[in-house]
Short mmCIF file of C-alpha atoms in Angstrom, two decimals:
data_model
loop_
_atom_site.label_atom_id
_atom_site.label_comp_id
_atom_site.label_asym_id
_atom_site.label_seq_id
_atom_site.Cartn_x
_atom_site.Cartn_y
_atom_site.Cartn_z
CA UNK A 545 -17.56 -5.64 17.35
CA UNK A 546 -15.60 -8.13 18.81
CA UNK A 547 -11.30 -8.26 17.89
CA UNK A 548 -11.26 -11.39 16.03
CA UNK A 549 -8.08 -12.99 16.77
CA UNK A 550 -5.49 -13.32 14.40
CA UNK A 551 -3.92 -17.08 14.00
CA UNK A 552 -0.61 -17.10 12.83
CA UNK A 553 0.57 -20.64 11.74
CA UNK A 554 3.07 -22.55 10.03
CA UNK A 555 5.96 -19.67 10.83
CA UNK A 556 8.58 -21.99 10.41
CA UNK A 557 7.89 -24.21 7.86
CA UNK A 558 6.58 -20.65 5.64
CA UNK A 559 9.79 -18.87 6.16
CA UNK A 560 12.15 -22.01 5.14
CA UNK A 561 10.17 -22.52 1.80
CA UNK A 562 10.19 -18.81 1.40
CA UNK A 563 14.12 -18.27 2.44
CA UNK A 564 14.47 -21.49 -0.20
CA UNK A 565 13.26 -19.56 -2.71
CA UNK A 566 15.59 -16.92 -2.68
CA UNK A 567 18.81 -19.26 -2.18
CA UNK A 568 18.65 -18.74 1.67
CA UNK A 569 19.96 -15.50 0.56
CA UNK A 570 19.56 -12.53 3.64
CA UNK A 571 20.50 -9.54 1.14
CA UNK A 572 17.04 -10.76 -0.85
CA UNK A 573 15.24 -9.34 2.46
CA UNK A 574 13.00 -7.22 0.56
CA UNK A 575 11.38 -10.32 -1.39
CA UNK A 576 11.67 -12.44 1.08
CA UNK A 577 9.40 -9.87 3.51
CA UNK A 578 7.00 -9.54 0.20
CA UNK A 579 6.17 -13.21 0.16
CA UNK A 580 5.71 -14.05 3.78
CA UNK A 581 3.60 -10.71 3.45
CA UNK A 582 1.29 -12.32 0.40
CA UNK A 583 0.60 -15.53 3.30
CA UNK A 584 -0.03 -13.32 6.11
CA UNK A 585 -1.52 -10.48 4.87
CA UNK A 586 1.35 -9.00 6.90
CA UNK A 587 4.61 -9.29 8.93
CA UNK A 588 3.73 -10.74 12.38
CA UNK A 589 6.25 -10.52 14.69
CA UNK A 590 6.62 -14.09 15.27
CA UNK A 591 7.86 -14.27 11.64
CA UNK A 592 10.38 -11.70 11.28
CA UNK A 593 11.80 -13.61 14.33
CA UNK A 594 11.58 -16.33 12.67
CA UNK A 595 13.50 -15.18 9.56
CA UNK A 596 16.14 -13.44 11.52
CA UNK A 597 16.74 -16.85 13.42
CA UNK A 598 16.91 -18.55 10.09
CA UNK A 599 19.00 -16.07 8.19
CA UNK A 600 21.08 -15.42 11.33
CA UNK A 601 20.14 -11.80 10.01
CA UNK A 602 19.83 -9.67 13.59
CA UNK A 603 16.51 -8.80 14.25
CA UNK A 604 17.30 -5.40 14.26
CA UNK A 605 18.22 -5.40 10.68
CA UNK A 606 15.06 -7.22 9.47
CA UNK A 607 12.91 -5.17 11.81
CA UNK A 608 14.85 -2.09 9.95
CA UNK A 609 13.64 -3.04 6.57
CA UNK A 610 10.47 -4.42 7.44
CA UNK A 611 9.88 -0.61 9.26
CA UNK A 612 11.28 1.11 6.05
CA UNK A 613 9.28 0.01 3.37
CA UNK A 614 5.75 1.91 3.46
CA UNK A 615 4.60 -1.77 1.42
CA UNK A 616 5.24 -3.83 4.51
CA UNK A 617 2.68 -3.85 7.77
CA UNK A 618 3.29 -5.02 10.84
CA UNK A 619 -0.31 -5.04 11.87
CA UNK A 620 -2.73 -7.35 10.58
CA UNK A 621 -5.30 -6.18 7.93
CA UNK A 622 -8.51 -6.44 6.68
CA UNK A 623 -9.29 -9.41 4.09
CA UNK A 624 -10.04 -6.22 1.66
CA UNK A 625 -7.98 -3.07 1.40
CA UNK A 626 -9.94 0.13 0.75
CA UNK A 627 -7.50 2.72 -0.99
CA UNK A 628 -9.27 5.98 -1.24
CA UNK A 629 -7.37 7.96 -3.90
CA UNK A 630 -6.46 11.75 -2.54
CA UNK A 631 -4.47 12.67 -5.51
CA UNK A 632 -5.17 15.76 -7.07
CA UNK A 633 -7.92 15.05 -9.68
CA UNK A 634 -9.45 12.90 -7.54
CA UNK A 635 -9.60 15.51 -4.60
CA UNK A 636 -10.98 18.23 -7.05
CA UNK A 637 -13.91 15.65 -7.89
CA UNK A 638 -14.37 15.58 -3.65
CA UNK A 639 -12.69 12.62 -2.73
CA UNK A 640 -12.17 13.60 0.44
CA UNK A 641 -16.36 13.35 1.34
CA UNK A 642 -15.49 9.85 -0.18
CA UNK A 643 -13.07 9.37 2.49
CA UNK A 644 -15.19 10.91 5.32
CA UNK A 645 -18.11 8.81 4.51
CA UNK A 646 -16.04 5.63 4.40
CA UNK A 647 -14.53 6.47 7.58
CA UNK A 648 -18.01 7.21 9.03
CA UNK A 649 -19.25 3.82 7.92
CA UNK A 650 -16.13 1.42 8.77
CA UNK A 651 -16.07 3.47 12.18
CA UNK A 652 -12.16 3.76 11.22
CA UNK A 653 -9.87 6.25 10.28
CA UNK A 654 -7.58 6.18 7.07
CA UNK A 655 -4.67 3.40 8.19
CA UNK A 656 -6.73 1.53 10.49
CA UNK A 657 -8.20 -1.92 10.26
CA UNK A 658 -11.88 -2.39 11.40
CA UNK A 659 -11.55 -5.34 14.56
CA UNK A 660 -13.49 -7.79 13.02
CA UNK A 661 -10.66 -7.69 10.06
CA UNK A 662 -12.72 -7.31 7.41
CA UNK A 663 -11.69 -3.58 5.55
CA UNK A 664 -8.23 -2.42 5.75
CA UNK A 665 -8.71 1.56 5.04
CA UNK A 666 -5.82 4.05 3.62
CA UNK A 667 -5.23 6.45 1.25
CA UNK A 668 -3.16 6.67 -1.74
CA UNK A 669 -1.90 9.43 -3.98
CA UNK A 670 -3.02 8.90 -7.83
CA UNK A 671 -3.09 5.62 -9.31
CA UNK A 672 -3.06 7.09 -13.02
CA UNK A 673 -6.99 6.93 -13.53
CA UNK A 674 -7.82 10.44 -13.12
CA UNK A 675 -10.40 10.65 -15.74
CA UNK A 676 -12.09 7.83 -13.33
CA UNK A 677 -12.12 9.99 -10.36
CA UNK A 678 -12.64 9.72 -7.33
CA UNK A 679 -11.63 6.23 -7.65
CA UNK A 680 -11.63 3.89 -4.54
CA UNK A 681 -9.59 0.79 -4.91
CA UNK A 682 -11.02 -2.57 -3.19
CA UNK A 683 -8.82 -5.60 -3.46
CA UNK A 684 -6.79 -4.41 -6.93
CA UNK A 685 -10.59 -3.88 -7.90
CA UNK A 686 -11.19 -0.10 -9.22
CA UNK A 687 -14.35 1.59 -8.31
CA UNK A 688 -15.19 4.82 -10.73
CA UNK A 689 -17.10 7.88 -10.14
CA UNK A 690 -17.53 7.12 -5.94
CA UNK A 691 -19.81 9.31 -4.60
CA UNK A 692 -20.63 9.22 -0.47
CA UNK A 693 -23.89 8.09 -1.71
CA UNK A 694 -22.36 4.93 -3.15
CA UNK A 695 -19.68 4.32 -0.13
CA UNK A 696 -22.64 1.99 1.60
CA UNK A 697 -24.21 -0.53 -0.73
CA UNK A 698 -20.08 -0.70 -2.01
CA UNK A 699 -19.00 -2.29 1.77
CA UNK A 700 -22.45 -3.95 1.93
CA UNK A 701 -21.29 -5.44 -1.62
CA UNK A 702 -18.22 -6.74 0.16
CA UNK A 703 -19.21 -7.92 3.36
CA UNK A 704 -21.78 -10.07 1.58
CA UNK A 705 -19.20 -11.81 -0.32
CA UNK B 925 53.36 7.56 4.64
CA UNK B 926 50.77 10.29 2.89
CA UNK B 927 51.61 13.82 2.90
CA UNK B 928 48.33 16.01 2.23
CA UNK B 929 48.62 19.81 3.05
CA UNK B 930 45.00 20.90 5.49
CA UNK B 931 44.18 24.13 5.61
CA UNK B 932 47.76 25.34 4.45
CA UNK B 933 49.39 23.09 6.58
CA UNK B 934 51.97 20.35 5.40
CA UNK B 935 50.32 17.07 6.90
CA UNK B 936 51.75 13.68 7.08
CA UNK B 937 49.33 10.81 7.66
CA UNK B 938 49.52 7.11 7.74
CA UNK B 939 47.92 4.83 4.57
CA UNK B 940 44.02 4.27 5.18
CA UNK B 941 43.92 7.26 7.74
CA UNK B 942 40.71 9.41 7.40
CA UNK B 943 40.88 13.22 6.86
CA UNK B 944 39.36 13.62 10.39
CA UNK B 945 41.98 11.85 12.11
CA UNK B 946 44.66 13.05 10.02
CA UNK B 947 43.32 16.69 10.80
CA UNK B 948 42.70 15.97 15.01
CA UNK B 949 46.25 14.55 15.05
CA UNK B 950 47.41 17.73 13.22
CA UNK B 951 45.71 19.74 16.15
CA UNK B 952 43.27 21.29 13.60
CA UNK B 953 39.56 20.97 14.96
CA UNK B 954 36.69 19.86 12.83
CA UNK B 955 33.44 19.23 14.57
CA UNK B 956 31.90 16.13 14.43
CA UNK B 957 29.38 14.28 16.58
CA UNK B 958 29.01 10.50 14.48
CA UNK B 959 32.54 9.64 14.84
CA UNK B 960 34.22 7.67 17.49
CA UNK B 961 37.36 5.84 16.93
CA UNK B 962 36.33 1.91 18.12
CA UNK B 963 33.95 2.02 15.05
CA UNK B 964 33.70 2.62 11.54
CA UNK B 965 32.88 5.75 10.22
CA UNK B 966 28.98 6.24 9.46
CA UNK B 967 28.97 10.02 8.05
CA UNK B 968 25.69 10.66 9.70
CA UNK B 969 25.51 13.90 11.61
CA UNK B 970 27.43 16.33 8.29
CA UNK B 971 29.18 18.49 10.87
CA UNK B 972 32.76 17.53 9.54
CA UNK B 973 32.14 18.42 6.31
CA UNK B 974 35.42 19.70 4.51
CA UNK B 975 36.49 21.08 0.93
CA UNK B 976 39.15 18.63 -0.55
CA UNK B 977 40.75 19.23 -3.76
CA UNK B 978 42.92 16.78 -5.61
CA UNK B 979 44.29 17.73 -8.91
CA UNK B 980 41.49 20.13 -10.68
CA UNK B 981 38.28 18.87 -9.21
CA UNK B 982 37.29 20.82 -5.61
CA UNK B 983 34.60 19.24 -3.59
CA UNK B 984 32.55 18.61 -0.33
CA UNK B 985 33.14 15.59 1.50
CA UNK B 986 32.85 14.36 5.37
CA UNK B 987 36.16 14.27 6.39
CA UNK B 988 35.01 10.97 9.24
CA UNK B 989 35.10 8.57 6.24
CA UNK B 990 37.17 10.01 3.26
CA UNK B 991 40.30 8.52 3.07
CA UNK B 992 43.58 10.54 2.86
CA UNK B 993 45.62 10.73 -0.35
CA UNK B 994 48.86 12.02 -2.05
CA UNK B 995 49.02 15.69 -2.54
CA UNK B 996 45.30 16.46 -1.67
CA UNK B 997 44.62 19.86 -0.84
CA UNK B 998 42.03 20.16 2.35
CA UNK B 999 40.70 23.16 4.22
CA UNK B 1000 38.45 23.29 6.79
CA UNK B 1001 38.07 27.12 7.08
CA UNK B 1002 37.15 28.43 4.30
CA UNK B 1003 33.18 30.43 4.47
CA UNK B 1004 31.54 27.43 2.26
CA UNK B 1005 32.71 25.01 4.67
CA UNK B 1006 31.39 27.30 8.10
CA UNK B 1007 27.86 28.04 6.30
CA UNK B 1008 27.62 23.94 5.25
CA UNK B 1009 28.33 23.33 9.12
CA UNK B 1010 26.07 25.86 10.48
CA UNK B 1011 23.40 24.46 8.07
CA UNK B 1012 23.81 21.32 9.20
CA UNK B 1013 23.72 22.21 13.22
CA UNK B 1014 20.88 24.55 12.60
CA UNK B 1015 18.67 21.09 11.37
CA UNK B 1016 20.26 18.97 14.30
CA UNK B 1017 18.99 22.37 16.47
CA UNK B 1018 15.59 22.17 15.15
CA UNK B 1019 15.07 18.45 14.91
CA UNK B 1020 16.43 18.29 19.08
CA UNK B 1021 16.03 21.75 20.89
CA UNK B 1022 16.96 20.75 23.99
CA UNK B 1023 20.49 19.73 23.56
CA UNK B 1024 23.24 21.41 25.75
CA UNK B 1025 25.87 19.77 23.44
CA UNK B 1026 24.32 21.66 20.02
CA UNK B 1027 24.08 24.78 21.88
CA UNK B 1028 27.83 24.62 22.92
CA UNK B 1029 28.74 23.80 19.23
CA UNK B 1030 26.31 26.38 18.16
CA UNK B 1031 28.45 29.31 20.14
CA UNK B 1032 31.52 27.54 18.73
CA UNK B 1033 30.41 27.29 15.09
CA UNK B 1034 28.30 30.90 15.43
CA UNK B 1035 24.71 29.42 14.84
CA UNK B 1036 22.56 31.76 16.80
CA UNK B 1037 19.01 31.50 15.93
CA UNK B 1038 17.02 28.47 14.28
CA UNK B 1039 14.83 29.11 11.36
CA UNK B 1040 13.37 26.16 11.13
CA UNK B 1041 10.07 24.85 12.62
CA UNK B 1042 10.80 23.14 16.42
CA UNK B 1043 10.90 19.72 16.73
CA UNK B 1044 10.43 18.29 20.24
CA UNK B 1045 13.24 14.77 19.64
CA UNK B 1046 16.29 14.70 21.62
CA UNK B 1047 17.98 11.67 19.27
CA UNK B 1048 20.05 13.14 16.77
CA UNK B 1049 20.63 9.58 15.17
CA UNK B 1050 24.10 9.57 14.91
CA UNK B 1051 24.15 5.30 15.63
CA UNK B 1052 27.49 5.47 17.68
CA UNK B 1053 25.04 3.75 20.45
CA UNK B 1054 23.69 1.02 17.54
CA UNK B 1055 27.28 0.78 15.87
CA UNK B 1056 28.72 0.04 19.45
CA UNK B 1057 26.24 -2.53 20.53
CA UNK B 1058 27.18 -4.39 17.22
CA UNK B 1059 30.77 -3.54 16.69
CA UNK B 1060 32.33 -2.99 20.31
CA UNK B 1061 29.87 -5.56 22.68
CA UNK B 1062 29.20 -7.61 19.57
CA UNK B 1063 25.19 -8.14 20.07
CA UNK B 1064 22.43 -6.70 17.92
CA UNK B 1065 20.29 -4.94 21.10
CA UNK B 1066 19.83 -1.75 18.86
CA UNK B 1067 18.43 -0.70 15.67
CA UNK B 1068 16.70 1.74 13.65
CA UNK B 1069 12.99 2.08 12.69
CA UNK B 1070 11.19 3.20 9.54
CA UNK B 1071 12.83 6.36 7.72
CA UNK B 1072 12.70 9.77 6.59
CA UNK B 1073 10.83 11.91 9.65
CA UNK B 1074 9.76 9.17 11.60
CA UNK B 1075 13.43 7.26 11.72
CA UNK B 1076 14.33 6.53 14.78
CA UNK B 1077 16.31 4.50 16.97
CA UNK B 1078 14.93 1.68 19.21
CA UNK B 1079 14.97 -2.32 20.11
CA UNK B 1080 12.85 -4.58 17.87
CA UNK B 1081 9.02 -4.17 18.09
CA UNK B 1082 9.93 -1.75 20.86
CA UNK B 1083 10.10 -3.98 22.94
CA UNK B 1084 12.48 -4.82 25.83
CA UNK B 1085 15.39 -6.51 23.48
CA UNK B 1086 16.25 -9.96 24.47
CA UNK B 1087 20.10 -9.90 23.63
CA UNK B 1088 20.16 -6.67 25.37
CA UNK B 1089 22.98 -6.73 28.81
CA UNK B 1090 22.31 -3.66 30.17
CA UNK B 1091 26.28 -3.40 29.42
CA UNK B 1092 25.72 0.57 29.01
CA UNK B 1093 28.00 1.09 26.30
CA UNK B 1094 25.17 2.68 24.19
CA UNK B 1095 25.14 4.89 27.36
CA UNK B 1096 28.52 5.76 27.56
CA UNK B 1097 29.22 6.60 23.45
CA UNK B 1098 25.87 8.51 23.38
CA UNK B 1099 27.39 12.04 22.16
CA UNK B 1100 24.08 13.54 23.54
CA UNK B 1101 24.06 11.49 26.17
CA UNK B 1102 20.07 11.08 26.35
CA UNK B 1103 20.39 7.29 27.14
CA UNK B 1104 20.57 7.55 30.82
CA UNK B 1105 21.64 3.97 32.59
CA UNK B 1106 20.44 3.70 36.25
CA UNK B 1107 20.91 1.62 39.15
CA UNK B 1108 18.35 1.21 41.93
CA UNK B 1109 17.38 -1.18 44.65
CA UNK B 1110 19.53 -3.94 43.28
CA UNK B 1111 18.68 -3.22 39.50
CA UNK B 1112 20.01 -2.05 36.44
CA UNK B 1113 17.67 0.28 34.42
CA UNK B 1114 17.47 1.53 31.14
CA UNK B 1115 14.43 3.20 30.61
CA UNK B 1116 15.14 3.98 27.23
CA UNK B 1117 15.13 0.67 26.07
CA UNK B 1118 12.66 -0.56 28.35
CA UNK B 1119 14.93 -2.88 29.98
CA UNK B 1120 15.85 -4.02 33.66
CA UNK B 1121 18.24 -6.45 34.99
CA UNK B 1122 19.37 -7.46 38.75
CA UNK B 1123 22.83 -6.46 39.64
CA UNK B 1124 25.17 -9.01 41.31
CA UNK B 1125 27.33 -8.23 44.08
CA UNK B 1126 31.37 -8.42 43.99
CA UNK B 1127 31.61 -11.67 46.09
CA UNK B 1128 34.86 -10.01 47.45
CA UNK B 1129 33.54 -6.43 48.60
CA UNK B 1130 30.10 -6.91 48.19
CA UNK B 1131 29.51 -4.19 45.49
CA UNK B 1132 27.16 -4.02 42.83
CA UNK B 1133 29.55 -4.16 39.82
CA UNK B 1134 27.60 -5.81 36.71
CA UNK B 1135 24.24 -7.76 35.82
CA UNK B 1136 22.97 -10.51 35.45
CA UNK B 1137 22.57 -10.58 32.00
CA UNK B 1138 26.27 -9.07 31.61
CA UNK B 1139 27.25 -12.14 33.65
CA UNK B 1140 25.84 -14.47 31.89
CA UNK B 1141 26.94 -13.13 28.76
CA UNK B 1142 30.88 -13.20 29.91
CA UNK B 1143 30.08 -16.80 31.01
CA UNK B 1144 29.36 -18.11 27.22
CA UNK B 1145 31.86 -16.19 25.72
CA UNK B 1146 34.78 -16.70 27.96
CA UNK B 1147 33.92 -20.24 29.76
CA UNK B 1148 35.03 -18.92 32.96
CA UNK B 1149 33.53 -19.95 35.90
CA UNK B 1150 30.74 -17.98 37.51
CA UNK B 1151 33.40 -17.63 40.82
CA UNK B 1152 36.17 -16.51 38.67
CA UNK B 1153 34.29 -13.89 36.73
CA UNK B 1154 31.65 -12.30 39.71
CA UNK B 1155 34.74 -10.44 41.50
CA UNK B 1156 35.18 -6.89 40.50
CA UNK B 1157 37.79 -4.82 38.81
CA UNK B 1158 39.14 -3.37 41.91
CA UNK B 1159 39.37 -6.77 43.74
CA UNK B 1160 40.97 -8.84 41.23
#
């Protein structure tokens, strides 16, 4: 697969109408990162450069809280995110073989992004659906029941689409 | 004027003093490896911690940024304190092993083993070298990364900073002094911070004295000319 390159556009224009938002306020970092996060998909560095220039924030202290939040990503990802719970229900019910097989299939490992940017793939601890388990997460979509049977026709379901 | 009494001792300090200082300038010794007087206090590394009463109430506090008052009761002695202190050395120990300035405080404070698993960092993130970059040179070169086990200190993206001087300040405050600065064939280098910059030459005795980046840095914030400014310290 070839890396499909990532176009980042409209930096400064994005981060004025986002910094508007929030007053041009630098101590509303946090929601500031969130919503140039929900254009990109995640924090390229040409925009955090961007919104230290027009905060007059250092870059060091936007690249602090853009490192310290486990929501924010400084690498690009997929146009669907794969969350594989590994809580504890969903571990009992094998969640792990979920995990394997989904890692066997993508060709990725659990935080990495396939390079044609299609499946983002990580795991997350419960998401309060035990009795659903093991429960794989696509998009804010919840999948039931997964089995490593089911992992392929579920990515050929998305790549279709 | 404040009088305090630390560790039995009848103390005067000024207003707005710290315990720390107020304790040094007494000639009593706490440890401490965060604190440096040309910046504010940070209470990172724990090593000063001290018990401080005032009125009824007894507690633990870090003596770097806890401000003296009227009457307060301080010792630095007593076994809680030593066991906090050796606690808190025995995680710097096992976070950095390699550190001949923990070991020395180790025989000082009597930590002599580590029970905790080895870590292989040599960064005990104090942030004297981040605080001086921001508070002493005034430039943002340095910062800190993510949190919790994987915080660390570092330029933006890692990558060679652009505001960075090579000034060596971070070098010099480093209490660990694991940010080595040097100077070959007519550069500056900071490995550490990925960084390189080409010296200039006193135009008086010809010595390497600063770089360029440093020069151009002193040019924009003093307006001096470039001739005025590229003659050393010891040919002025």
């Amino acid at each position: 697969m070839a890396m499909t390159e990532v176009v980042v556009e409209n930096v400064e224009q994005n981060v004025k109408e986002v910094l508007a938002r929030y007053g041009n306020n630098p101590a509303r970092m946090i929601e500031i990162l969130q919503d140039l996060q929900d254009i990109y998909g995640y924090l390229p560095r040409e925009v955090l450069r961007e919104v230290s220039h027009q905060t007059e924030m250092p870059l060091t202290r936007v690249y602090h809280v853009a490192t310290f939040f486990k929501a924010f990503t400084l690498k690009p990802r997929g146009k669907y995110t794969i969350q594989v719970c590994t809580g504890t229900a969903c571990h009992v019910k094998g969640s792990y073989r979920v995990l394997e097989r989904l890692e066997d299939v993508l060709g990725i490992k659990a935080g990495d992004t396939t390079d044609d940017l299609m499946f983002t793939l990580e795991t997350v601890n419960c998401v309060g659906a035990c009795a659903l388990g093991p429960v794989v997460i696509v998009n804010h979509k919840y999948h039931a029941y997964m089995t490593p049977a089911k992992v392929e026709s579920l990515i050929k379901e998305y790549r279709e689409q | 004027m404040v009088k305090l009494t630390i560790d039995g001792k009848e103390v005067v300090a000024r207003e707005g003093q710290t315990v720390l200082e107020a304790a040094r300038e007494a000639g009593i010794f706490i440890p401490a490896l965060c604190y440096h007087h040309e910046v504010k206090p940070y209470a990172a590394c724990r090593l000063c911690m001290v018990e401080v009463t005032r009125g009824k109430r007894t507690r633990f506090v870090t003596s770097c940024d806890y401000k003296v008052a009227e009457g307060m009761v301080v010792r630095t002695d007593t076994e809680k304190v030593q066991k906090c202190r050796r606690m808190v050395l025995e995680l710097l120990m096992a976070r950095c092993p390699n550190l001949p300035q923990l070991q020395e405080l180790a025989q000082i404070l009597g930590v002599d083993r580590v029970r905790f698993p080895e870590g292989d960092d040599d960064c005990i993130l104090c942030g004297l070298c981040v605080r001086t970059c921001a508070e002493v040179v005034g430039l943002h070169a340095l910062g800190y990364e993510s949190r919790g086990f994987h915080r660390r200190v570092t330029t933006p993206f890692d990558e060679p900073s652009e505001e960075c001087i090579l000034c060596g300040a971070c070098s010099y405050v480093c209490p660990v002094e694991v940010v080595p600065v040097v100077e070959e064939d007519g550069y500056r280098v900071m490995e550490r911070w990925h960084k390189k910059s080409r010296l200039v030459a006193c135009t008086k005795c010809g010595k390497f004295f600063m770089t360029e980046d440093e020069l151009k840095f002193l040019q924009e914030k003093t307006g001096l000319p470039e001739e005025r400014l590229k003659v050393c310290a010891d040919c002025r």
